[in-house]
Coordinates of C-alpha atoms in Angstrom, one line a residue:
M19 CA 0.0 0.0 0.0
A20 CA 1.2 3.5 -0.8
R21 CA 2.1 6.0 1.9
Q22 CA 1.7 9.8 2.3
G23 CA 4.6 11.5 0.4
D24 CA 4.8 8.9 -2.3
T25 CA 4.7 10.0 -5.9
V26 CA 2.6 8.1 -8.5
A27 CA 3.7 8.0 -12.1
G28 CA 6.3 10.7 -11.3
R29 CA 3.5 13.3 -11.2
Y30 CA 1.0 12.9 -8.4
L31 CA 2.3 13.6 -4.9
L32 CA 0.1 11.8 -2.3
G33 CA -1.1 13.8 0.6
E34 CA -3.6 12.6 3.3
R35 CA -5.8 9.6 3.0
I36 CA -9.4 10.9 2.6
G37 CA -11.3 7.7 2.0
Y38 CA -11.1 3.9 2.4
G39 CA -13.4 1.1 1.4
G40 CA -13.6 -2.4 0.0
M41 CA -12.6 -1.2 -3.4
G42 CA -9.5 0.7 -2.3
T43 CA -8.0 3.9 -0.8
V44 CA -8.6 7.5 -2.0
W45 CA -5.8 10.0 -1.4
R46 CA -5.7 13.8 -1.7
A47 CA -2.8 14.5 -4.1
T48 CA -1.1 17.3 -5.9
D49 CA -0.8 17.2 -9.7
R50 CA 2.7 18.6 -10.0
T51 CA 2.4 19.1 -13.8
L52 CA -0.8 21.2 -13.6
N53 CA -0.4 22.5 -10.1
R54 CA -3.8 21.4 -8.9
Q55 CA -5.4 19.3 -6.2
V56 CA -6.8 15.9 -7.3
A57 CA -8.1 12.7 -5.8
V58 CA -6.1 9.6 -6.5
K59 CA -7.7 6.2 -6.0
E60 CA -5.5 3.3 -5.3
L61 CA -7.4 0.1 -6.0
R62 CA -7.1 -2.6 -3.4
V63 CA -5.0 -5.7 -4.2
T64 CA -4.2 -8.8 -2.1
D65 CA -0.9 -9.1 -0.3
E66 CA 0.4 -11.6 -2.8
P67 CA -1.8 -11.0 -5.9
S68 CA -2.1 -13.8 -8.4
E69 CA -2.2 -13.2 -12.2
D70 CA -6.0 -13.4 -11.9
D71 CA -6.1 -10.8 -9.1
R72 CA -4.0 -8.4 -11.1
R73 CA -6.2 -8.9 -14.1
V74 CA -9.4 -8.3 -12.1
Q75 CA -8.0 -5.2 -10.5
A76 CA -6.8 -3.8 -13.9
D77 CA -10.2 -4.6 -15.4
R78 CA -11.9 -2.8 -12.5
A79 CA -9.8 0.3 -12.9
L80 CA -10.5 0.4 -16.7
R81 CA -14.1 -0.3 -16.1
E82 CA -14.5 2.6 -13.6
A83 CA -12.5 4.8 -15.9
R84 CA -14.5 4.0 -19.0
S85 CA -17.8 4.2 -17.2
A86 CA -17.1 7.6 -15.8
A87 CA -15.6 8.8 -19.0
R88 CA -18.8 8.0 -20.9
I89 CA -20.9 10.3 -18.8
K90 CA -20.6 14.1 -19.0
H91 CA -22.8 15.4 -16.2
P92 CA -22.3 17.9 -13.3
N93 CA -23.4 15.3 -10.8
V94 CA -21.0 12.6 -11.9
V95 CA -17.4 12.6 -10.8
T96 CA -14.9 13.7 -13.5
L97 CA -12.1 11.3 -14.3
H98 CA -8.8 12.8 -15.4
D99 CA -6.5 9.8 -15.9
V100 CA -5.9 6.0 -15.3
I101 CA -2.5 4.7 -14.5
V102 CA -1.0 1.3 -14.1
G103 CA 2.2 1.5 -12.1
P104 CA 5.4 -0.6 -12.5
D105 CA 4.0 -3.1 -10.0
E106 CA 0.9 -3.4 -12.2
R107 CA -1.1 -1.6 -9.5
P108 CA -3.9 0.4 -11.0
W109 CA -4.6 4.1 -10.0
L110 CA -7.4 6.4 -11.0
V111 CA -7.0 10.2 -11.0
M112 CA -10.2 12.1 -10.5
E113 CA -11.5 15.6 -9.6
L114 CA -11.2 16.4 -5.9
V115 CA -14.6 17.1 -4.3
E116 CA -14.1 19.0 -1.1
G117 CA -16.7 17.8 1.3
R118 CA -18.1 14.6 2.8
S119 CA -20.0 11.6 1.6
L120 CA -23.7 11.4 2.3
G121 CA -22.9 8.4 4.5
Q122 CA -20.5 10.4 6.6
L123 CA -23.0 13.3 6.9
L124 CA -25.8 11.0 8.0
S125 CA -23.5 9.3 10.6
A126 CA -22.3 12.6 12.0
D127 CA -25.3 14.9 11.7
G128 CA -28.3 12.6 11.4
P129 CA -31.1 12.6 8.8
L130 CA -31.7 15.3 6.2
P131 CA -34.8 17.4 6.0
P132 CA -37.2 16.0 3.3
R133 CA -36.6 18.9 0.9
E134 CA -32.8 18.6 1.1
A135 CA -33.1 14.8 0.6
A136 CA -35.3 15.4 -2.4
R137 CA -32.7 17.9 -3.8
V138 CA -30.0 15.3 -3.4
G139 CA -32.2 12.7 -4.9
A140 CA -33.1 14.8 -7.9
A141 CA -29.4 15.4 -8.7
L142 CA -28.7 11.7 -8.4
A143 CA -31.7 10.7 -10.6
S144 CA -30.4 13.2 -13.2
A145 CA -26.9 11.6 -13.0
L146 CA -28.4 8.1 -13.3
G147 CA -30.5 9.2 -16.3
A148 CA -27.3 10.4 -18.0
A149 CA -25.6 7.1 -17.2
H150 CA -28.5 5.0 -18.4
A151 CA -28.7 7.0 -21.6
R152 CA -25.1 6.0 -22.3
G153 CA -25.8 2.3 -21.4
V154 CA -24.1 2.4 -18.1
L155 CA -25.6 0.8 -15.0
H156 CA -24.0 2.0 -11.7
R157 CA -25.1 -1.1 -9.6
D158 CA -23.9 0.3 -6.3
V159 CA -25.9 3.5 -5.5
K160 CA -25.6 4.1 -1.7
P161 CA -24.7 7.0 0.6
A162 CA -21.0 6.1 0.7
N163 CA -20.8 6.7 -3.0
V164 CA -22.4 10.1 -3.0
L165 CA -20.3 13.2 -2.2
L166 CA -21.7 16.6 -1.1
E167 CA -19.4 19.4 -2.1
R168 CA -18.7 21.9 0.7
G169 CA -19.8 25.5 0.0
T170 CA -21.8 24.7 -3.2
G171 CA -23.9 21.8 -2.1
R172 CA -23.2 20.0 -5.4
V173 CA -24.1 16.3 -5.4
V174 CA -21.6 14.0 -7.0
L175 CA -22.1 10.3 -7.8
T176 CA -18.8 8.4 -7.6
D177 CA -17.4 4.8 -7.7
F178 CA -18.4 3.2 -11.0
G179 CA -16.1 0.3 -10.2
I180 CA -18.7 -2.4 -10.5
A181 CA -20.7 -0.6 -13.3
Q182 CA -22.1 -2.6 -16.2
L183 CA -21.3 -1.2 -19.7
P184 CA -23.3 -1.2 -22.9
D185 CA -21.6 -4.4 -24.2
G186 CA -23.3 -6.3 -21.3
T187 CA -20.0 -7.0 -19.6
A188 CA -19.7 -6.6 -15.9
L189 CA -16.9 -7.2 -13.4
T190 CA -18.5 -10.3 -12.1
V191 CA -17.6 -14.0 -12.2
A192 CA -20.3 -16.6 -12.5
G193 CA -22.4 -16.7 -9.4
E194 CA -20.7 -13.7 -7.7
F195 CA -22.8 -11.1 -6.0
V196 CA -21.7 -7.5 -6.4
G197 CA -23.0 -4.4 -4.6
S198 CA -24.4 -3.7 -1.1
P199 CA -27.2 -6.2 -0.2
E200 CA -29.3 -3.7 1.7
Y201 CA -29.3 -1.3 -1.3
T202 CA -29.8 -4.1 -3.9
A203 CA -33.0 -4.5 -5.8
P204 CA -35.0 -7.7 -5.0
E205 CA -34.9 -8.9 -8.6
R206 CA -31.1 -9.1 -8.5
M207 CA -31.5 -11.2 -5.4
T208 CA -33.4 -13.8 -7.5
G209 CA -30.7 -13.9 -10.2
E210 CA -32.3 -11.6 -12.8
P211 CA -30.0 -9.3 -14.7
A212 CA -29.3 -5.8 -13.7
T213 CA -31.4 -3.1 -15.4
P214 CA -31.8 0.7 -14.9
A215 CA -34.8 -0.1 -12.6
C216 CA -32.3 -1.7 -10.2
D217 CA -30.4 1.6 -9.8
M218 CA -33.8 3.3 -9.2
W219 CA -34.6 0.9 -6.4
S220 CA -31.2 1.7 -4.8
L221 CA -31.9 5.4 -5.1
G222 CA -35.2 4.8 -3.2
V223 CA -33.4 3.0 -0.4
L224 CA -30.8 5.8 -0.3
L225 CA -33.6 8.4 0.0
Y226 CA -35.3 6.5 2.7
A227 CA -31.9 6.3 4.6
A228 CA -31.4 10.1 4.0
V229 CA -34.6 11.0 5.8
T230 CA -34.5 8.3 8.6
G231 CA -30.8 7.8 9.1
R232 CA -30.8 4.1 8.0
S233 CA -31.7 1.8 5.2
P234 CA -35.2 0.2 5.7
F235 CA -33.5 -3.2 5.1
R236 CA -30.7 -3.0 7.6
R237 CA -30.5 -6.0 9.8
D238 CA -27.9 -7.7 12.0
A239 CA -27.4 -10.7 9.8
I240 CA -27.0 -11.1 6.0
A241 CA -29.8 -13.6 5.9
A242 CA -32.1 -11.1 7.6
V243 CA -31.1 -8.4 5.1
L244 CA -31.9 -10.7 2.1
H245 CA -35.2 -11.6 3.7
A246 CA -36.1 -8.0 4.4
V247 CA -35.3 -6.9 0.8
L248 CA -37.6 -9.5 -0.5
H249 CA -40.4 -9.4 2.0
A250 CA -40.3 -6.6 4.6
P251 CA -43.2 -4.1 4.3
V252 CA -41.9 -0.8 3.0
I253 CA -44.0 2.1 4.0
P254 CA -42.8 5.6 3.1
P255 CA -41.5 7.4 6.2
P256 CA -44.1 9.7 7.8
G257 CA -43.7 13.5 7.7
T258 CA -41.9 13.6 4.4
G259 CA -44.5 15.5 2.3
R260 CA -44.2 14.9 -1.4
L261 CA -41.0 12.9 -1.0
G262 CA -42.7 10.0 0.7
P263 CA -44.8 8.9 -2.3
V264 CA -41.8 9.1 -4.6
I265 CA -39.8 6.9 -2.3
G266 CA -42.8 4.5 -2.4
R267 CA -42.7 4.4 -6.1
L268 CA -39.0 3.8 -6.3
L269 CA -39.3 0.9 -3.9
E270 CA -42.0 -0.9 -5.8
R271 CA -40.9 -4.6 -5.9
D272 CA -42.3 -4.8 -9.4
A273 CA -39.4 -3.3 -11.3
A274 CA -41.7 -2.2 -14.2
A275 CA -43.7 0.0 -11.8
R276 CA -40.7 2.1 -10.8
P277 CA -40.2 5.5 -12.5
A278 CA -37.3 5.8 -14.9
A279 CA -34.6 8.2 -14.0
P280 CA -35.9 11.2 -15.9
Q281 CA -39.3 10.9 -14.4
A282 CA -37.9 10.4 -10.9
A283 CA -35.7 13.5 -11.3
R284 CA -38.8 15.6 -12.1
L285 CA -40.8 14.1 -9.2
L286 CA -37.9 14.7 -6.8
A287 CA -37.3 18.3 -8.1
S288 CA -41.0 19.0 -7.4
A289 CA -40.7 17.6 -3.9
A290 CA -37.6 19.7 -3.3
S291 CA -39.5 22.9 -4.2
A292 CA -42.5 22.0 -2.1
P293 CA -43.0 23.6 1.4
E294 CA -41.4 21.6 4.2
P295 CA -44.0 19.2 5.6
E296 CA -45.2 19.8 9.1
P297 CA -44.6 16.9 11.6
E298 CA -47.6 14.5 11.8
R299 CA -49.6 14.6 15.0
P300 CA -51.2 11.4 16.2
A301 CA -54.9 11.3 16.3
P302 CA -56.2 12.0 19.8
A303 CA -57.6 8.9 21.6
A304 CA -61.3 8.9 22.5
P305 CA -61.9 9.0 26.2
D306 CA -64.1 5.9 26.2
G307 CA -62.4 3.7 23.6
P308 CA -62.6 3.8 19.8
P309 CA -65.8 5.3 18.4
A310 CA -68.1 3.4 16.1
P311 CA -67.3 3.8 12.4
P312 CA -69.6 6.1 10.4
T313 CA -73.0 4.7 9.5
A314 CA -72.2 5.0 5.8
E315 CA -69.7 2.1 6.3
A316 CA -72.1 -0.8 5.8
A317 CA -73.5 0.6 2.5
A318 CA -70.0 1.3 1.2
A319 CA -68.7 -2.1 2.2
S320 CA -71.6 -4.1 0.6
R321 CA -71.3 -2.2 -2.7
T322 CA -69.6 -3.9 -5.6
V323 CA -68.1 -1.4 -8.0
S324 CA -67.8 -2.4 -11.7
T325 CA -65.0 -0.6 -13.4
P326 CA -62.8 -1.9 -16.2
S327 CA -59.4 -3.0 -15.1
R328 CA -56.6 -0.5 -15.8
P329 CA -52.8 -0.9 -16.2
N330 CA -51.1 -1.4 -12.8
T331 CA -50.1 2.1 -11.8
V332 CA -49.4 3.5 -8.3
P333 CA -52.8 4.9 -7.2
R334 CA -53.4 8.2 -5.6
P335 CA -53.8 8.1 -1.8
A336 CA -57.4 7.2 -1.4
A337 CA -60.0 6.6 1.3
P338 CA -60.6 2.9 1.7
R339 CA -63.7 0.7 1.7
A340 CA -65.6 0.9 4.9
D341 CA -65.0 -2.6 6.1
T342 CA -63.7 -2.0 9.6
P343 CA -65.4 -3.9 12.3
S344 CA -67.6 -1.9 14.7
P345 CA -66.1 -1.6 18.2
D346 CA -67.2 -4.5 20.3
P347 CA -64.7 -5.3 23.0
T348 CA -66.4 -8.6 23.9
P349 CA -67.8 -10.2 20.8
S350 CA -69.4 -13.5 21.6
P351 CA -68.0 -16.6 19.8
S352 CA -70.4 -18.1 17.2
P353 CA -71.5 -21.7 17.9
A354 CA -71.4 -22.4 14.2
L355 CA -67.8 -23.3 13.8
S356 CA -65.4 -26.1 14.7
V357 CA -61.8 -25.8 15.8
S358 CA -58.8 -28.1 15.2
P359 CA -56.3 -27.8 18.0
A360 CA -52.8 -26.6 17.0
P361 CA -50.2 -29.4 17.0
S362 CA -47.0 -29.1 18.9
P363 CA -44.2 -27.4 17.0
S364 CA -42.0 -29.9 15.1
L365 CA -38.8 -29.7 13.1
S366 CA -40.8 -30.2 9.9
S367 CA -43.1 -27.2 10.6
T368 CA -40.2 -24.8 10.9
S369 CA -37.5 -26.3 8.7
S370 CA -38.3 -23.9 5.8
T371 CA -38.2 -20.8 7.9
P372 CA -35.4 -18.4 7.2
P373 CA -32.9 -17.7 10.0
P374 CA -32.6 -16.1 12.4
T375 CA -36.3 -16.1 13.4
P376 CA -38.2 -19.4 13.1
A377 CA -41.8 -18.8 12.3
P378 CA -44.1 -21.8 11.9
A379 CA -46.8 -20.1 9.9
A380 CA -45.0 -18.0 7.5
P381 CA -41.6 -16.4 6.7
A382 CA -41.3 -13.8 9.4
P383 CA -39.2 -10.7 9.3
S384 CA -35.9 -10.9 11.1
S385 CA -35.8 -10.7 14.9
A386 CA -33.3 -7.9 14.5
P387 CA -34.5 -4.4 15.4
T388 CA -37.0 -3.3 12.7
P389 CA -36.6 0.2 11.3
P390 CA -39.5 2.6 11.2
P391 CA -42.3 1.1 8.9
T392 CA -41.5 1.7 5.4
P393 CA -43.5 1.8 0.7
P394 CA -46.3 -0.7 0.2
P395 CA -45.0 -4.2 -0.5
V396 CA -46.3 -6.6 -3.1
P397 CA -47.5 -10.0 -1.7
R398 CA -44.7 -11.9 -0.1
R399 CA -43.5 -15.3 -1.2
G400 CA -43.0 -18.1 1.2
S401 CA -41.1 -21.3 1.9
R402 CA -39.1 -21.5 -1.4
V403 CA -37.6 -18.1 -0.7
A404 CA -36.9 -19.1 2.9
G405 CA -34.9 -22.1 1.6
A406 CA -33.1 -19.8 -0.7
V407 CA -32.2 -17.4 2.1
A408 CA -30.8 -20.4 4.1
A409 CA -28.8 -21.5 1.1
A410 CA -27.5 -18.0 0.6
V411 CA -26.3 -17.9 4.3
V412 CA -24.4 -21.1 3.9
L413 CA -22.6 -19.7 0.8
L414 CA -22.0 -16.3 2.5
A415 CA -20.5 -18.0 5.6
A416 CA -18.2 -20.0 3.3
G417 CA -16.9 -17.1 1.1
G418 CA -18.4 -13.7 1.6
T419 CA -21.1 -12.5 -0.7
A420 CA -19.8 -14.5 -3.7
G421 CA -22.2 -17.3 -4.8
V422 CA -25.4 -15.7 -3.5
L423 CA -26.9 -15.3 -6.9
A424 CA -26.2 -18.8 -7.9
A425 CA -28.1 -20.1 -4.9
W426 CA -31.1 -17.8 -5.6
H427 CA -31.1 -18.5 -9.3
G428 CA -31.4 -22.2 -8.6
G429 CA -34.3 -21.9 -6.2
G430 CA -37.0 -22.6 -8.7
G431 CA -39.2 -20.3 -10.7
D432 CA -40.7 -18.2 -7.8
R433 CA -40.1 -14.5 -7.7
A434 CA -40.2 -12.0 -4.9
R435 CA -43.6 -11.1 -6.2
G436 CA -45.0 -14.6 -5.4
T437 CA -48.3 -15.3 -3.8
P438 CA -49.1 -15.2 -0.1
S439 CA -50.5 -18.8 -0.4
D440 CA -47.0 -20.2 -0.1
A441 CA -46.6 -18.9 3.4
A442 CA -48.7 -21.3 5.5
H443 CA -49.3 -25.0 5.7
P444 CA -51.1 -26.6 2.7
P445 CA -54.7 -25.3 2.4
G446 CA -57.2 -27.8 3.7
S447 CA -54.8 -29.8 5.7
G448 CA -56.9 -29.3 8.8
T449 CA -53.9 -28.6 11.0
A450 CA -52.6 -25.3 12.2
P451 CA -49.1 -24.1 13.3
A452 CA -48.3 -23.2 16.8
G453 CA -50.2 -20.1 18.0
F454 CA -53.1 -20.7 15.6
R455 CA -56.2 -22.9 15.4
Y456 CA -57.8 -24.2 12.2
V457 CA -61.4 -22.9 12.0
H458 CA -64.3 -24.2 9.8
D459 CA -66.6 -21.3 9.6
A460 CA -70.4 -21.6 8.9
A461 CA -70.0 -19.0 6.2
G462 CA -68.4 -21.5 3.9
F463 CA -64.7 -21.2 4.5
A464 CA -61.9 -22.5 6.7
L465 CA -58.6 -21.0 7.6
D466 CA -55.9 -20.5 10.4
V467 CA -57.0 -18.1 13.1
P468 CA -54.6 -16.8 15.8
D469 CA -55.3 -18.2 19.2
G470 CA -57.4 -15.9 21.3
F471 CA -59.2 -14.3 18.3
T472 CA -63.0 -14.4 18.7
R473 CA -65.7 -14.5 15.9
S474 CA -67.8 -11.4 15.3
P475 CA -70.1 -11.5 12.3
Q476 CA -70.6 -8.0 10.9
P477 CA -72.0 -8.2 7.4
P478 CA -70.7 -8.1 4.8
R479 CA -67.7 -9.6 6.6
V480 CA -67.1 -12.3 9.2
F481 CA -64.5 -10.9 11.6
Y482 CA -62.1 -12.6 14.0
L483 CA -60.8 -10.0 16.5
S484 CA -58.0 -10.1 19.0
A485 CA -58.6 -8.9 22.5
G486 CA -59.1 -5.1 22.3
Q487 CA -59.3 -5.4 18.5
A488 CA -55.6 -4.5 18.1
F489 CA -55.7 -7.1 15.2
R490 CA -58.7 -7.6 13.0
L491 CA -59.1 -10.4 10.5
G492 CA -62.1 -10.2 8.2
I493 CA -63.4 -12.4 5.4
R494 CA -65.9 -11.3 2.8
R495 CA -67.7 -13.3 0.0
Q496 CA -69.6 -11.7 -2.8
K497 CA -70.6 -12.4 -6.4
P498 CA -67.8 -12.1 -9.0
D499 CA -67.5 -8.9 -10.9
A500 CA -66.8 -8.7 -14.7
S501 CA -63.8 -6.5 -14.0
G502 CA -62.1 -9.2 -11.9
P503 CA -60.4 -8.8 -8.5
Y504 CA -58.0 -6.1 -9.7
G505 CA -60.8 -4.1 -11.3
V506 CA -62.9 -4.3 -8.1
M507 CA -60.0 -3.4 -5.8
T508 CA -58.9 -0.5 -8.0
A509 CA -62.4 0.8 -8.5
E510 CA -63.2 0.6 -4.8
A511 CA -59.9 2.4 -3.9
D512 CA -60.6 5.1 -6.5
A513 CA -64.2 5.5 -5.3
A514 CA -63.1 5.8 -1.7
A515 CA -60.6 8.5 -2.6
H516 CA -63.5 10.9 -3.0
P517 CA -66.0 9.9 -0.3
S518 CA -69.4 11.6 -0.4
G519 CA -69.5 11.7 3.4
T520 CA -67.2 11.3 6.3
P521 CA -64.2 9.1 5.3
P522 CA -64.5 5.8 7.0
Y523 CA -60.7 5.6 7.5
P524 CA -59.4 8.8 8.9
G525 CA -56.0 9.8 7.6
Y526 CA -56.0 7.3 4.7
R527 CA -52.6 7.3 2.9
D528 CA -50.0 5.2 1.2
G529 CA -52.6 3.1 -0.7
S530 CA -51.7 0.7 -3.5
V531 CA -53.4 -2.0 -5.5
T532 CA -51.2 -4.7 -6.9
R533 CA -51.8 -7.6 -9.3
T534 CA -50.8 -11.0 -8.0
T535 CA -52.1 -14.6 -7.9
H536 CA -53.6 -16.7 -5.2
A537 CA -54.0 -20.5 -5.3
G538 CA -53.5 -20.3 -9.1
Q539 CA -56.1 -17.7 -9.6
A540 CA -55.7 -14.0 -10.7
A541 CA -55.8 -11.9 -7.6
A542 CA -55.3 -8.3 -6.3
Q543 CA -53.9 -7.0 -3.1
W544 CA -54.9 -3.6 -1.7
E545 CA -52.8 -2.0 1.1
F546 CA -53.1 1.3 2.9
T547 CA -52.3 3.1 6.1
W548 CA -54.7 5.1 8.2
N549 CA -54.9 6.8 11.6
G550 CA -57.2 4.3 13.3
F551 CA -60.3 5.1 15.3
G552 CA -58.5 6.7 18.2
D553 CA -56.2 3.7 18.6
G554 CA -53.2 4.9 16.6
P555 CA -52.0 4.4 13.0
R556 CA -52.7 1.1 11.3
R557 CA -51.7 -0.8 8.2
T558 CA -54.4 -2.8 6.3
Y559 CA -53.9 -5.7 3.8
D560 CA -56.7 -7.0 1.6
L561 CA -56.3 -9.9 -0.8
C562 CA -59.1 -10.5 -3.3
W563 CA -59.6 -13.4 -5.7
N564 CA -62.3 -15.5 -7.5
R565 CA -62.9 -19.2 -6.8
D566 CA -65.7 -21.5 -7.8
G567 CA -68.1 -18.7 -8.6
V568 CA -67.4 -16.7 -5.5
M569 CA -65.3 -13.5 -5.0
W570 CA -63.5 -13.8 -1.7
D571 CA -61.3 -11.3 0.1
V572 CA -59.3 -11.7 3.2
W573 CA -58.6 -8.5 5.2
V574 CA -56.1 -8.0 8.1
S575 CA -55.6 -4.7 9.9
A576 CA -52.7 -4.2 12.4
P577 CA -51.1 -1.4 14.4
L578 CA -48.1 0.1 12.6
D579 CA -45.8 -0.8 15.5
R580 CA -46.8 -4.4 15.2
L581 CA -46.7 -5.1 11.5
D582 CA -44.6 -8.2 11.9
D583 CA -47.4 -9.9 13.7
G584 CA -50.0 -8.5 11.3
L585 CA -48.2 -9.8 8.3
R586 CA -47.8 -13.2 10.0
Y587 CA -51.6 -13.4 10.6
F588 CA -52.2 -12.3 7.0
D589 CA -49.9 -14.8 5.5
A590 CA -51.4 -17.6 7.7
A591 CA -55.0 -16.7 6.8
T592 CA -54.4 -16.4 3.1
G593 CA -52.1 -19.3 2.9
S594 CA -54.5 -21.7 4.7
F595 CA -57.8 -20.4 3.3
T596 CA -60.2 -23.0 1.7
S597 CA -63.8 -22.6 0.6
N598 CA -66.6 -25.1 0.5
G599 CA -69.2 -23.2 -1.5

């Protein structure tokens, strides 16, 4: 490794070390020929590099040089020269950006105000747009690779060392994983090739980290990170004004639904010019418990809206259907059901669950501390992904991140956008995992219900409610509509966006309707956040599908601070659901 005072190529006098990472060391240096300050990057090599090591490092240097040289943009670092020394060690000479990285700033000063984060994001989106237009994919967008120039505030995207060039080549051997897992798009976790949409996902994670101080997928173990990227609910951080919905769109797990770089740049520029949002205030609790929902609820809930299906776009925040159960702290159990007791936990019931948290009913988020709730997820896939996570961990333990993609790619045809039905035991098995009971309901269905939940029929739904109604599980059956589940969900969301009376869900926000499948049938999932009836903010999940001449939907509502449990109940209910006419 070089030292301060060394001269590179007889021209660049090394000063202090100003950066260090997995790719190498960055030095402040003086260009003696032009008498200017520059940044010189010394790429890392092993102590006793083999011929292959030297080739890879030389290729990396040339790749970074060629990638940066293709892009002429004020928010992309300027490359001056590339040098290979007598010892075949590669060096890059770049413009010196006086300032700190975004990662250093967040670590030292904490999160950015939403408008400043949007300004940074707009500059990065513009830079990525220029790169994508030249056929360059960055593949490692993260706070450490973003510099903020002191005095001017200029945003500079750096480190194109693992970029992919237009010829399709990338500095990756077969099965090797490149990039930072918690900033990596879910489709890359499943072995799909990198696309511009992958960079946009990474930008979304970066923006989330910019306003909260951490990635929404940060966990203590790599297995938990991978699981979170594929499954963790991603709700835009509150109090971020116009920036929140943009983050939500960038973090769509359906890559085709993410905005391209030019559109994202426009959206972020608009968010940067908007007034700074005021902090959200929690809704005051009612003195005697949650009030009854508005009387218009029943009529809205029983209405089937017929609207032709539209392309899957991110909907406007909208008021939801009025399907919430009316407050009834002590609903009486219905006699018209039978219950199968839950079996004792066994190895087979948990063997497909991803470490570190065994979850018998469904793949559960990691037991590591969960960051603030974060943009609406698409339905989560189940045991096959769990097995892939376990395989990835074995490979990571053996040799770092290399080999992760090979394990994921060989895990079958599932995608991160799989159906919730994979998450529980086989439908109709008549058994339930620990903590649940298998219920045959007189309304013509059977499913896993969490222990302690009591039945409360409230047409058009049959509800199962936890003590105090912190968690609410509802099942509705109705006649199929010509527009299909997605058309019905979308039309109801749109209709609820402009309620004729008092909105049934106060503070409705962050709504989305997503196409998916369930039990082999076309399905749609509606998700949204709202303030609750005096009991604090909540997240609601509603899966709708047709089967045997009936349109079913399964609905779960949970407090925002207990989403892990809510998603576990939702996965168990949808995964075990069967109907009998």
